[in-house]
Amino acid sequence: MFELKYKITDADFKAVNKRIFLQYFIPYVIVALMGIGAGITAIALRPKTELFALGIILIVLAGILLACAVFMAIAPKNFVVSALNTDDNIERTLEIGESAVTIKTPDKSDITVRYSEILRIKIKKDYALLYVDKGSAVLVKDAIVSGGSFTELCELLKSKTVNAPVEAAPVETTPTAEEGKPEATTEPEQNEEAGEAEETSAE
């Protein structure tokens, strides 16, 4: 079992969101600039009418992509939020075991997150994100007190998340229509046979 102690602050998630933002922003800008350059080159050379039209289309599409990147920089969005309340003063203890992650907070009840409840995991060099919802995650920092290295911890999380058992709901058995019917007795058949015997003897 791994034990970690650290604080989850607003600054932590600002840094996480900034890193995610750069993963989108930089490729957008590079592709947009390459598209604009290729479009200008096609228009300037004008080897064929088709390439001239293609150059204009490239410039328009690259301009739209560049505008999207600029808007992302002006009004950045939160790509992920903390599943736990952020606080600069509260130090939490995370115990990562074989079946679940237990989060302990002073003066509060423990929170247990089973591996089957984790939707996906994102591992970086110095932290990991355990997504318990589409846009919220538990931040796991490289602040191990005992249990091993952060690399070993990440390997355990990956293996447990991939192989997380699915808890099947208990199946309730309900009696079928045939099971609900009372068992048929043979008394009517016996009575009919007795009646036939009496008629035979009378004859």
PDB file of C-alpha atoms in Angstrom:
ATOM      1  CA  MET A   1       0.000   0.000   0.000  1.00  0.00           C
ATOM      2  CA  PHE A   2       1.195   3.506  -0.853  1.00  0.00           C
ATOM      3  CA  GLU A   3       0.675   6.449   1.484  1.00  0.00           C
ATOM      4  CA  LEU A   4       0.886  10.069   0.325  1.00  0.00           C
ATOM      5  CA  LYS A   5       0.428  13.375   2.152  1.00  0.00           C
ATOM      6  CA  TYR A   6      -0.066  16.700   0.391  1.00  0.00           C
ATOM      7  CA  LYS A   7      -2.329  19.728  -0.065  1.00  0.00           C
ATOM      8  CA  ILE A   8      -4.590  20.262  -3.081  1.00  0.00           C
ATOM      9  CA  THR A   9      -4.674  23.981  -3.917  1.00  0.00           C
ATOM     10  CA  ASP A  10      -6.100  26.228  -6.603  1.00  0.00           C
ATOM     11  CA  ALA A  11      -2.562  26.791  -7.870  1.00  0.00           C
ATOM     12  CA  ASP A  12      -2.173  23.057  -8.486  1.00  0.00           C
ATOM     13  CA  PHE A  13      -5.165  22.912 -10.802  1.00  0.00           C
ATOM     14  CA  LYS A  14      -4.230  26.177 -12.501  1.00  0.00           C
ATOM     15  CA  ALA A  15      -0.891  24.576 -13.362  1.00  0.00           C
ATOM     16  CA  VAL A  16      -2.621  21.385 -14.556  1.00  0.00           C
ATOM     17  CA  ASN A  17      -5.057  23.332 -16.745  1.00  0.00           C
ATOM     18  CA  LYS A  18      -2.233  25.456 -18.136  1.00  0.00           C
ATOM     19  CA  ARG A  19      -0.324  22.343 -19.150  1.00  0.00           C
ATOM     20  CA  ILE A  20      -3.425  20.892 -20.846  1.00  0.00           C
ATOM     21  CA  PHE A  21      -4.063  24.230 -22.546  1.00  0.00           C
ATOM     22  CA  LEU A  22      -0.551  24.275 -24.003  1.00  0.00           C
ATOM     23  CA  GLN A  23      -1.070  20.760 -25.372  1.00  0.00           C
ATOM     24  CA  TYR A  24      -3.879  22.168 -27.533  1.00  0.00           C
ATOM     25  CA  PHE A  25      -2.629  25.714 -28.124  1.00  0.00           C
ATOM     26  CA  ILE A  26       0.838  24.965 -29.484  1.00  0.00           C
ATOM     27  CA  PRO A  27      -0.283  22.403 -32.136  1.00  0.00           C
ATOM     28  CA  TYR A  28      -3.142  24.718 -33.180  1.00  0.00           C
ATOM     29  CA  VAL A  29      -0.773  27.631 -33.752  1.00  0.00           C
ATOM     30  CA  ILE A  30       1.819  25.519 -35.586  1.00  0.00           C
ATOM     31  CA  VAL A  31      -0.758  23.965 -37.932  1.00  0.00           C
ATOM     32  CA  ALA A  32      -2.412  27.356 -38.520  1.00  0.00           C
ATOM     33  CA  LEU A  33       0.886  29.067 -39.411  1.00  0.00           C
ATOM     34  CA  MET A  34       1.867  26.195 -41.703  1.00  0.00           C
ATOM     35  CA  GLY A  35      -1.521  26.401 -43.440  1.00  0.00           C
ATOM     36  CA  ILE A  36      -1.265  30.151 -43.915  1.00  0.00           C
ATOM     37  CA  GLY A  37       2.278  29.805 -45.271  1.00  0.00           C
ATOM     38  CA  ALA A  38       1.258  27.066 -47.704  1.00  0.00           C
ATOM     39  CA  GLY A  39      -1.770  29.095 -48.821  1.00  0.00           C
ATOM     40  CA  ILE A  40       0.265  32.232 -49.448  1.00  0.00           C
ATOM     41  CA  THR A  41       2.836  30.216 -51.396  1.00  0.00           C
ATOM     42  CA  ALA A  42       0.119  28.653 -53.581  1.00  0.00           C
ATOM     43  CA  ILE A  43      -1.421  32.054 -54.297  1.00  0.00           C
ATOM     44  CA  ALA A  44       1.933  33.698 -55.035  1.00  0.00           C
ATOM     45  CA  LEU A  45       3.148  31.014 -57.438  1.00  0.00           C
ATOM     46  CA  ARG A  46      -0.234  30.470 -59.168  1.00  0.00           C
ATOM     47  CA  PRO A  47       0.883  27.339 -61.058  1.00  0.00           C
ATOM     48  CA  LYS A  48      -2.704  26.243 -61.662  1.00  0.00           C
ATOM     49  CA  THR A  49      -6.171  27.555 -60.966  1.00  0.00           C
ATOM     50  CA  GLU A  50      -6.902  24.577 -58.705  1.00  0.00           C
ATOM     51  CA  LEU A  51      -3.844  25.296 -56.544  1.00  0.00           C
ATOM     52  CA  PHE A  52      -4.770  28.986 -56.396  1.00  0.00           C
ATOM     53  CA  ALA A  53      -8.236  28.069 -55.058  1.00  0.00           C
ATOM     54  CA  LEU A  54      -6.697  25.560 -52.678  1.00  0.00           C
ATOM     55  CA  GLY A  55      -4.363  28.263 -51.351  1.00  0.00           C
ATOM     56  CA  ILE A  56      -7.311  30.528 -50.572  1.00  0.00           C
ATOM     57  CA  ILE A  57      -9.116  27.686 -48.789  1.00  0.00           C
ATOM     58  CA  LEU A  58      -5.995  26.889 -46.766  1.00  0.00           C
ATOM     59  CA  ILE A  59      -5.633  30.499 -45.668  1.00  0.00           C
ATOM     60  CA  VAL A  60      -9.279  30.692 -44.588  1.00  0.00           C
ATOM     61  CA  LEU A  61      -9.200  27.442 -42.626  1.00  0.00           C
ATOM     62  CA  ALA A  62      -5.835  28.221 -41.046  1.00  0.00           C
ATOM     63  CA  GLY A  63      -7.116  31.682 -40.089  1.00  0.00           C
ATOM     64  CA  ILE A  64     -10.113  30.113 -38.335  1.00  0.00           C
ATOM     65  CA  LEU A  65      -7.834  27.709 -36.470  1.00  0.00           C
ATOM     66  CA  LEU A  66      -5.530  30.556 -35.450  1.00  0.00           C
ATOM     67  CA  ALA A  67      -8.510  32.585 -34.239  1.00  0.00           C
ATOM     68  CA  CYS A  68      -9.621  29.627 -32.095  1.00  0.00           C
ATOM     69  CA  ALA A  69      -6.163  29.424 -30.559  1.00  0.00           C
ATOM     70  CA  VAL A  70      -6.189  33.159 -29.806  1.00  0.00           C
ATOM     71  CA  PHE A  71      -9.624  32.922 -28.165  1.00  0.00           C
ATOM     72  CA  MET A  72      -8.366  30.030 -26.050  1.00  0.00           C
ATOM     73  CA  ALA A  73      -5.470  32.197 -24.880  1.00  0.00           C
ATOM     74  CA  ILE A  74      -7.682  35.225 -24.152  1.00  0.00           C
ATOM     75  CA  ALA A  75     -10.376  33.300 -22.269  1.00  0.00           C
ATOM     76  CA  PRO A  76      -8.814  30.072 -21.015  1.00  0.00           C
ATOM     77  CA  LYS A  77     -11.204  27.371 -19.838  1.00  0.00           C
ATOM     78  CA  ASN A  78     -10.868  24.796 -17.109  1.00  0.00           C
ATOM     79  CA  PHE A  79     -10.248  21.491 -18.817  1.00  0.00           C
ATOM     80  CA  VAL A  80     -10.446  19.655 -15.495  1.00  0.00           C
ATOM     81  CA  VAL A  81     -11.593  20.561 -11.989  1.00  0.00           C
ATOM     82  CA  SER A  82     -10.778  19.003  -8.662  1.00  0.00           C
ATOM     83  CA  ALA A  83     -13.096  16.291  -7.393  1.00  0.00           C
ATOM     84  CA  LEU A  84     -12.052  17.388  -3.898  1.00  0.00           C
ATOM     85  CA  ASN A  85     -12.347  20.859  -2.413  1.00  0.00           C
ATOM     86  CA  THR A  86      -9.123  22.799  -2.884  1.00  0.00           C
ATOM     87  CA  ASP A  87      -7.601  24.386   0.222  1.00  0.00           C
ATOM     88  CA  ASP A  88      -4.201  25.903   0.945  1.00  0.00           C
ATOM     89  CA  ASN A  89      -4.242  24.779   4.599  1.00  0.00           C
ATOM     90  CA  ILE A  90      -5.683  21.257   4.602  1.00  0.00           C
ATOM     91  CA  GLU A  91      -3.227  18.400   4.217  1.00  0.00           C
ATOM     92  CA  ARG A  92      -4.830  15.197   2.988  1.00  0.00           C
ATOM     93  CA  THR A  93      -3.616  11.646   3.285  1.00  0.00           C
ATOM     94  CA  LEU A  94      -4.083   9.272   0.365  1.00  0.00           C
ATOM     95  CA  GLU A  95      -3.818   5.547   0.903  1.00  0.00           C
ATOM     96  CA  ILE A  96      -3.621   3.647  -2.363  1.00  0.00           C
ATOM     97  CA  GLY A  97      -4.248  -0.024  -1.782  1.00  0.00           C
ATOM     98  CA  GLU A  98      -5.144  -3.125  -3.727  1.00  0.00           C
ATOM     99  CA  SER A  99      -8.859  -2.418  -4.116  1.00  0.00           C
ATOM    100  CA  ALA A 100      -9.388   1.336  -3.705  1.00  0.00           C
ATOM    101  CA  VAL A 101      -7.985   4.787  -3.055  1.00  0.00           C
ATOM    102  CA  THR A 102      -8.854   6.119   0.406  1.00  0.00           C
ATOM    103  CA  ILE A 103      -8.712   9.882   0.959  1.00  0.00           C
ATOM    104  CA  LYS A 104      -8.425  11.026   4.567  1.00  0.00           C
ATOM    105  CA  THR A 105      -9.109  14.615   5.579  1.00  0.00           C
ATOM    106  CA  PRO A 106      -8.795  15.883   9.174  1.00  0.00           C
ATOM    107  CA  ASP A 107     -12.160  16.222  10.978  1.00  0.00           C
ATOM    108  CA  LYS A 108     -14.016  14.746   7.991  1.00  0.00           C
ATOM    109  CA  SER A 109     -15.191  11.321   6.940  1.00  0.00           C
ATOM    110  CA  ASP A 110     -12.922   9.221   4.768  1.00  0.00           C
ATOM    111  CA  ILE A 111     -13.665   9.076   1.048  1.00  0.00           C
ATOM    112  CA  THR A 112     -13.151   5.765  -0.730  1.00  0.00           C
ATOM    113  CA  VAL A 113     -12.808   5.637  -4.503  1.00  0.00           C
ATOM    114  CA  ARG A 114     -12.836   2.129  -5.919  1.00  0.00           C
ATOM    115  CA  TYR A 115     -10.796   1.413  -9.026  1.00  0.00           C
ATOM    116  CA  SER A 116     -13.971   0.398 -10.840  1.00  0.00           C
ATOM    117  CA  GLU A 117     -15.252   3.964 -10.318  1.00  0.00           C
ATOM    118  CA  ILE A 118     -12.250   5.531 -12.084  1.00  0.00           C
ATOM    119  CA  LEU A 119     -13.135   6.322 -15.696  1.00  0.00           C
ATOM    120  CA  ARG A 120      -9.593   6.956 -16.912  1.00  0.00           C
ATOM    121  CA  ILE A 121      -6.177   7.954 -15.660  1.00  0.00           C
ATOM    122  CA  LYS A 122      -3.754  10.534 -16.958  1.00  0.00           C
ATOM    123  CA  ILE A 123      -0.155  10.222 -15.771  1.00  0.00           C
ATOM    124  CA  LYS A 124       2.470  12.954 -16.010  1.00  0.00           C
ATOM    125  CA  LYS A 125       5.993  13.233 -14.700  1.00  0.00           C
ATOM    126  CA  ASP A 126       5.111  14.607 -11.258  1.00  0.00           C
ATOM    127  CA  TYR A 127       1.386  14.003 -10.889  1.00  0.00           C
ATOM    128  CA  ALA A 128      -1.510  11.791 -11.965  1.00  0.00           C
ATOM    129  CA  LEU A 129      -5.178  12.555 -12.557  1.00  0.00           C
ATOM    130  CA  LEU A 130      -7.772   9.969 -11.605  1.00  0.00           C
ATOM    131  CA  TYR A 131     -10.943  10.921 -13.467  1.00  0.00           C
ATOM    132  CA  VAL A 132     -14.058  10.054 -11.468  1.00  0.00           C
ATOM    133  CA  ASP A 133     -16.248  12.103 -13.800  1.00  0.00           C
ATOM    134  CA  LYS A 134     -15.922  13.498 -17.319  1.00  0.00           C
ATOM    135  CA  GLY A 135     -14.417  16.801 -16.166  1.00  0.00           C
ATOM    136  CA  SER A 136     -13.400  16.200 -12.542  1.00  0.00           C
ATOM    137  CA  ALA A 137     -10.460  14.256 -11.187  1.00  0.00           C
ATOM    138  CA  VAL A 138      -8.540  13.415  -8.040  1.00  0.00           C
ATOM    139  CA  LEU A 139      -5.036  14.873  -8.167  1.00  0.00           C
ATOM    140  CA  VAL A 140      -2.305  12.480  -7.058  1.00  0.00           C
ATOM    141  CA  LYS A 141       0.972  14.303  -6.423  1.00  0.00           C
ATOM    142  CA  ASP A 142       4.470  12.926  -6.199  1.00  0.00           C
ATOM    143  CA  ALA A 143       4.481  13.176  -2.393  1.00  0.00           C
ATOM    144  CA  ILE A 144       4.931   9.597  -1.256  1.00  0.00           C
ATOM    145  CA  VAL A 145       5.486   8.930   2.424  1.00  0.00           C
ATOM    146  CA  SER A 146       5.761   5.143   2.176  1.00  0.00           C
ATOM    147  CA  GLY A 147       5.211   2.284  -0.227  1.00  0.00           C
ATOM    148  CA  GLY A 148       7.724   2.886  -3.017  1.00  0.00           C
ATOM    149  CA  SER A 149       8.525   5.322  -5.815  1.00  0.00           C
ATOM    150  CA  PHE A 150       6.075   7.455  -7.778  1.00  0.00           C
ATOM    151  CA  THR A 151       6.826   5.394 -10.893  1.00  0.00           C
ATOM    152  CA  GLU A 152       5.813   2.212  -9.076  1.00  0.00           C
ATOM    153  CA  LEU A 153       2.684   3.968  -7.847  1.00  0.00           C
ATOM    154  CA  CYS A 154       1.732   4.966 -11.408  1.00  0.00           C
ATOM    155  CA  GLU A 155       2.265   1.405 -12.636  1.00  0.00           C
ATOM    156  CA  LEU A 156      -0.030   0.128  -9.886  1.00  0.00           C
ATOM    157  CA  LEU A 157      -2.705   2.706 -10.768  1.00  0.00           C
ATOM    158  CA  LYS A 158      -2.530   1.814 -14.463  1.00  0.00           C
ATOM    159  CA  SER A 159      -2.827  -1.905 -13.799  1.00  0.00           C
ATOM    160  CA  LYS A 160      -5.681  -1.477 -11.346  1.00  0.00           C
ATOM    161  CA  THR A 161      -7.561   0.929 -13.592  1.00  0.00           C
ATOM    162  CA  VAL A 162      -7.262  -1.264 -16.682  1.00  0.00           C
ATOM    163  CA  ASN A 163      -8.166  -4.440 -14.819  1.00  0.00           C
ATOM    164  CA  ALA A 164     -10.745  -2.904 -12.514  1.00  0.00           C
ATOM    165  CA  PRO A 165     -13.420  -5.510 -11.766  1.00  0.00           C
ATOM    166  CA  VAL A 166     -16.997  -4.707 -12.706  1.00  0.00           C
ATOM    167  CA  GLU A 167     -19.338  -5.220  -9.788  1.00  0.00           C
ATOM    168  CA  ALA A 168     -22.405  -7.014 -11.108  1.00  0.00           C
ATOM    169  CA  ALA A 169     -25.742  -6.041  -9.612  1.00  0.00           C
ATOM    170  CA  PRO A 170     -27.510  -8.842  -7.725  1.00  0.00           C
ATOM    171  CA  VAL A 171     -29.984 -10.659  -9.940  1.00  0.00           C
ATOM    172  CA  GLU A 172     -33.450 -10.955  -8.417  1.00  0.00           C
ATOM    173  CA  THR A 173     -35.266 -14.128  -9.402  1.00  0.00           C
ATOM    174  CA  THR A 174     -38.997 -13.681  -9.901  1.00  0.00           C
ATOM    175  CA  PRO A 175     -41.351 -16.623 -10.288  1.00  0.00           C
ATOM    176  CA  THR A 176     -42.486 -17.220 -13.831  1.00  0.00           C
ATOM    177  CA  ALA A 177     -46.107 -17.595 -14.852  1.00  0.00           C
ATOM    178  CA  GLU A 178     -45.751 -21.368 -14.855  1.00  0.00           C
ATOM    179  CA  GLU A 179     -44.026 -21.382 -11.440  1.00  0.00           C
ATOM    180  CA  GLY A 180     -46.763 -19.199  -9.996  1.00  0.00           C
ATOM    181  CA  LYS A 181     -49.531 -21.589 -10.992  1.00  0.00           C
ATOM    182  CA  PRO A 182     -50.599 -24.272  -8.482  1.00  0.00           C
ATOM    183  CA  GLU A 183     -49.627 -27.796  -9.346  1.00  0.00           C
ATOM    184  CA  ALA A 184     -52.379 -29.702 -11.180  1.00  0.00           C
ATOM    185  CA  THR A 185     -53.889 -32.592  -9.254  1.00  0.00           C
ATOM    186  CA  THR A 186     -54.995 -35.904 -10.732  1.00  0.00           C
ATOM    187  CA  GLU A 187     -58.284 -36.040  -8.800  1.00  0.00           C
ATOM    188  CA  PRO A 188     -60.492 -35.002 -11.761  1.00  0.00           C
ATOM    189  CA  GLU A 189     -58.898 -37.706 -13.913  1.00  0.00           C
ATOM    190  CA  GLN A 190     -59.467 -40.291 -11.188  1.00  0.00           C
ATOM    191  CA  ASN A 191     -63.122 -39.248 -10.844  1.00  0.00           C
ATOM    192  CA  GLU A 192     -63.641 -39.568 -14.604  1.00  0.00           C
ATOM    193  CA  GLU A 193     -62.105 -43.059 -14.598  1.00  0.00           C
ATOM    194  CA  ALA A 194     -64.361 -44.081 -11.688  1.00  0.00           C
ATOM    195  CA  GLY A 195     -67.428 -42.808 -13.575  1.00  0.00           C
ATOM    196  CA  GLU A 196     -66.509 -44.790 -16.672  1.00  0.00           C
ATOM    197  CA  ALA A 197     -66.122 -47.938 -14.568  1.00  0.00           C
ATOM    198  CA  GLU A 198     -69.538 -47.487 -13.021  1.00  0.00           C
ATOM    199  CA  GLU A 199     -71.156 -47.081 -16.483  1.00  0.00           C
ATOM    200  CA  THR A 200     -69.441 -50.283 -17.699  1.00  0.00           C
ATOM    201  CA  SER A 201     -70.665 -52.314 -14.722  1.00  0.00           C
ATOM    202  CA  ALA A 202     -74.230 -51.027 -15.197  1.00  0.00           C
ATOM    203  CA  GLU A 203     -74.284 -52.278 -18.764  1.00  0.00           C
TER     204      GLU A 203
END
